[in-house]
Amino acid sequence: MERIAIYPGTFDPVTKGHIDICERAAKMFDHVVIGVADSLAKEPFFDVNERTEMLEMVFANNPKISIRPFSGLLIDFARDCESQIIIRGLRAISDFEYEVQLAGMNRSLANEIETVFLTAAQHYAFVSSSLVREIARLGGDVSEFLHPSILQKLTDKLESSKT
Ligand code: COA
């Protein structure tokens, strides 16, 4: 049986920190489905279609990784993907409390589903999508944290949102 893991998030936009976690997960499982949450409450800068397209661009050459948008409960998305494994990245200790709560709630809603944590690469331990957006908006250099095609998309969108 194929072991499918899901890697959920908002990815607004995807950073090299997310890419690192996802590529490492793809080495551990037969297939990884990246679940792009609509996260409407976060009022994302990129809409869910744009975020999905950006992820498709980044992982176009990796047949072990596919991308799907979702709304609703994460456990329903996992079941829909026929997956019982949720991948989450842990960056700093501050992520831990929230992640344990999320994993616990998901397990009580669906006890067949396990959450697997991967620690973020040290270099990306402090990266978050909103910080990257803010730095870019204020003219800072974020090329270290973004795939070149994502950097271009962010630059274009920031430019067009000024007009
Ligand atoms: N590298 C870089 N950044 C990372 C990262 C990594 N390895 N891991 C997380 N981040 C960043 C994210 O970009 C995000 O940044 P932002 O807040 O600036 O946008 C931040 O850390 C928080 O990430 P995360 O906790 O993954 O939040 P998220 O919004 O990306 O995803 C969902 C959260 C979608 C998984 C969660 O809300 C969910 O499950 N939603 C579905 C509804 C549901 O089932 N709710 C009940 C849950 S019990």
Short mmCIF file of C-alpha atoms and ligand atoms in Angstrom, two decimals:
data_model
loop_
_atom_site.label_atom_id
_atom_site.label_comp_id
_atom_site.label_asym_id
_atom_site.label_seq_id
_atom_site.Cartn_x
_atom_site.Cartn_y
_atom_site.Cartn_z
CA MET A 1 0.00 0.00 0.00
CA GLU A 2 1.26 3.47 -0.92
CA ARG A 3 2.12 5.59 2.11
CA ILE A 4 0.72 9.05 1.44
CA ALA A 5 1.48 11.99 3.73
CA ILE A 6 -0.14 15.40 3.63
CA TYR A 7 1.71 18.63 4.31
CA PRO A 8 -0.83 21.37 5.07
CA GLY A 9 -0.33 25.11 5.38
CA THR A 10 -1.30 28.49 4.02
CA PHE A 11 1.92 29.02 2.01
CA ASP A 12 1.40 32.76 1.56
CA PRO A 13 3.83 32.42 -0.18
CA VAL A 14 5.77 29.15 0.00
CA THR A 15 9.27 29.73 1.42
CA LYS A 16 12.47 27.72 1.22
CA GLY A 17 11.67 26.56 4.77
CA HIS A 18 8.50 24.87 3.52
CA ILE A 19 10.34 23.46 0.50
CA ASP A 20 12.98 21.92 2.75
CA ILE A 21 10.37 20.22 4.97
CA CYS A 22 8.40 18.94 1.99
CA GLU A 23 11.39 17.53 0.12
CA ARG A 24 12.58 15.74 3.25
CA ALA A 25 9.08 14.32 3.81
CA ALA A 26 9.02 13.09 0.21
CA LYS A 27 12.10 10.97 0.99
CA MET A 28 10.26 9.31 3.87
CA PHE A 29 6.90 8.58 2.21
CA ASP A 30 5.76 7.30 -1.20
CA HIS A 31 3.87 10.47 -1.93
CA VAL A 32 3.31 13.88 -0.32
CA VAL A 33 0.20 15.94 -1.02
CA ILE A 34 0.66 19.59 -0.14
CA GLY A 35 -2.67 20.88 1.17
CA VAL A 36 -3.09 24.58 0.48
CA ALA A 37 -5.59 25.83 3.06
CA ASP A 38 -7.83 28.68 1.97
CA SER A 39 -7.16 30.20 5.46
CA LEU A 40 -9.69 32.96 4.81
CA ALA A 41 -9.43 34.11 8.44
CA LYS A 42 -5.78 35.04 7.80
CA GLU A 43 -6.84 37.24 4.85
CA PRO A 44 -4.03 35.89 2.65
CA PHE A 45 -2.09 38.21 0.36
CA PHE A 46 -2.19 35.64 -2.47
CA ASP A 47 -5.48 33.90 -3.14
CA VAL A 48 -5.64 30.13 -2.85
CA ASN A 49 -5.33 29.61 -6.63
CA GLU A 50 -2.22 31.77 -6.80
CA ARG A 51 -0.68 29.94 -3.83
CA THR A 52 -1.48 26.58 -5.41
CA GLU A 53 0.03 27.63 -8.76
CA MET A 54 3.20 28.85 -7.07
CA LEU A 55 3.64 25.50 -5.32
CA GLU A 56 3.00 23.67 -8.60
CA MET A 57 5.76 25.73 -10.18
CA VAL A 58 8.24 24.95 -7.40
CA PHE A 59 7.59 21.19 -7.35
CA ALA A 60 6.94 20.67 -11.09
CA ASN A 61 9.91 18.31 -11.37
CA ASN A 62 9.14 16.17 -8.35
CA PRO A 63 6.62 13.43 -9.21
CA LYS A 64 6.42 12.42 -5.52
CA ILE A 65 4.83 15.74 -4.57
CA SER A 66 1.41 16.97 -5.65
CA ILE A 67 -0.55 20.04 -4.67
CA ARG A 68 -4.24 20.40 -3.74
CA PRO A 69 -6.16 23.35 -2.34
CA PHE A 70 -8.59 22.65 0.49
CA SER A 71 -11.08 24.30 2.79
CA GLY A 72 -12.77 22.81 5.82
CA LEU A 73 -11.27 20.46 8.36
CA LEU A 74 -7.75 19.15 7.92
CA ILE A 75 -8.77 15.63 8.93
CA ASP A 76 -11.42 15.58 6.17
CA PHE A 77 -8.77 16.64 3.68
CA ALA A 78 -6.45 13.89 4.94
CA ARG A 79 -9.20 11.28 4.52
CA ASP A 80 -10.00 12.61 1.07
CA CYS A 81 -6.33 12.12 0.13
CA GLU A 82 -6.42 8.61 1.65
CA SER A 83 -3.69 9.69 4.02
CA GLN A 84 -3.23 8.99 7.70
CA ILE A 85 -0.13 11.10 8.13
CA ILE A 86 0.07 14.85 8.64
CA ILE A 87 3.52 16.41 8.29
CA ARG A 88 4.27 19.53 10.30
CA GLY A 89 7.49 21.50 10.52
CA LEU A 90 8.81 22.64 13.89
CA ARG A 91 10.96 25.74 13.81
CA ALA A 92 11.54 27.18 17.27
CA ILE A 93 10.35 25.94 20.64
CA SER A 94 7.54 28.51 20.35
CA ASP A 95 5.93 26.38 17.62
CA PHE A 96 5.78 23.40 19.95
CA GLU A 97 2.83 24.36 22.16
CA TYR A 98 0.53 25.20 19.27
CA GLU A 99 1.60 22.16 17.27
CA VAL A 100 0.99 19.77 20.15
CA GLN A 101 -2.47 21.28 20.58
CA LEU A 102 -3.22 20.97 16.85
CA ALA A 103 -1.96 17.37 16.72
CA GLY A 104 -3.95 16.47 19.84
CA MET A 105 -7.16 17.99 18.49
CA ASN A 106 -6.71 16.30 15.14
CA ARG A 107 -6.09 12.96 16.83
CA SER A 108 -9.18 13.29 18.98
CA LEU A 109 -11.23 14.05 15.86
CA ALA A 110 -9.69 11.20 13.87
CA ASN A 111 -7.60 8.76 15.85
CA GLU A 112 -6.31 6.92 12.78
CA ILE A 113 -4.39 10.05 11.77
CA GLU A 114 -0.87 10.63 13.09
CA THR A 115 1.08 13.88 13.02
CA VAL A 116 4.77 13.58 12.17
CA PHE A 117 7.07 16.49 13.03
CA LEU A 118 10.20 17.41 11.13
CA THR A 119 12.51 20.04 12.57
CA ALA A 120 13.18 22.95 10.26
CA ALA A 121 16.67 23.41 8.87
CA GLN A 122 18.51 25.81 11.16
CA HIS A 123 18.94 28.37 8.41
CA TYR A 124 15.14 28.67 8.01
CA ALA A 125 14.20 28.39 11.69
CA PHE A 126 13.07 32.02 11.88
CA VAL A 127 11.42 32.32 8.49
CA SER A 128 7.70 32.87 8.15
CA SER A 129 5.64 33.88 5.15
CA SER A 130 4.32 37.06 6.74
CA LEU A 131 7.81 38.24 7.78
CA VAL A 132 9.11 37.57 4.28
CA ARG A 133 6.22 39.57 2.81
CA GLU A 134 6.78 42.44 5.21
CA ILE A 135 10.52 42.63 4.55
CA ALA A 136 9.93 42.53 0.78
CA ARG A 137 7.24 45.20 1.02
CA LEU A 138 9.67 47.48 2.86
CA GLY A 139 12.36 46.97 0.23
CA GLY A 140 14.49 44.34 2.02
CA ASP A 141 16.23 41.46 0.27
CA VAL A 142 14.39 38.15 0.76
CA SER A 143 16.05 36.24 -2.08
CA GLU A 144 17.72 33.96 0.47
CA PHE A 145 14.33 32.68 1.64
CA LEU A 146 12.38 32.32 -1.61
CA HIS A 147 12.68 30.19 -4.73
CA PRO A 148 13.53 32.61 -7.60
CA SER A 149 10.15 32.14 -9.32
CA ILE A 150 8.31 32.88 -6.05
CA LEU A 151 10.46 35.95 -5.45
CA GLN A 152 9.41 37.20 -8.89
CA LYS A 153 5.70 36.56 -8.15
CA LEU A 154 5.95 38.38 -4.83
CA THR A 155 7.78 41.34 -6.38
CA ASP A 156 5.15 41.57 -9.16
CA LYS A 157 2.22 41.33 -6.76
CA LEU A 158 3.68 43.94 -4.39
CA GLU A 159 4.26 46.22 -7.36
CA SER A 160 0.72 45.78 -8.69
CA SER A 161 -0.82 46.25 -5.22
CA LYS A 162 0.81 49.71 -5.03
CA THR A 163 -1.14 50.94 -8.05
N1 COA B 1 9.47 27.18 7.11
C1 COA B 1 9.07 28.44 6.97
N2 COA B 1 7.92 28.92 7.48
C2 COA B 1 7.15 28.07 8.13
C3 COA B 1 7.49 26.73 8.32
C4 COA B 1 8.71 26.29 7.77
N3 COA B 1 9.15 25.04 7.91
N4 COA B 1 6.53 26.14 9.03
C5 COA B 1 5.60 27.08 9.28
N5 COA B 1 5.99 28.25 8.73
C6 COA B 1 5.29 29.53 8.82
C7 COA B 1 4.13 29.66 7.88
O1 COA B 1 4.52 30.23 6.66
C8 COA B 1 3.21 30.57 8.64
O2 COA B 1 3.61 31.89 8.44
P1 COA B 1 2.58 33.09 8.57
O3 COA B 1 1.82 32.93 9.84
O4 COA B 1 3.48 34.23 8.55
O5 COA B 1 1.69 32.95 7.37
C9 COA B 1 3.48 30.28 10.10
O6 COA B 1 4.74 29.65 10.12
C10 COA B 1 2.46 29.40 10.72
O7 COA B 1 2.42 28.20 9.97
P2 COA B 1 1.31 27.13 10.19
O8 COA B 1 1.12 26.88 11.64
O9 COA B 1 1.62 26.02 9.31
O10 COA B 1 0.00 27.88 9.78
P3 COA B 1 -0.61 27.87 8.43
O11 COA B 1 -1.54 29.02 8.39
O12 COA B 1 0.41 27.85 7.36
O13 COA B 1 -1.44 26.47 8.40
C11 COA B 1 -3.29 24.97 8.98
C12 COA B 1 -2.32 26.09 9.45
C13 COA B 1 -3.85 25.27 7.63
C14 COA B 1 -2.52 23.66 8.92
C15 COA B 1 -4.40 24.89 10.06
O14 COA B 1 -4.97 26.16 10.21
C16 COA B 1 -5.50 23.92 9.67
O15 COA B 1 -5.37 22.74 9.89
N6 COA B 1 -6.58 24.44 9.09
C17 COA B 1 -7.73 23.60 8.66
C18 COA B 1 -8.92 23.78 9.59
C19 COA B 1 -8.88 22.78 10.74
O16 COA B 1 -8.87 21.58 10.56
N7 COA B 1 -8.88 23.34 11.96
C20 COA B 1 -8.86 22.52 13.15
C21 COA B 1 -7.46 22.11 13.51
S1 COA B 1 -7.45 21.17 14.98
#
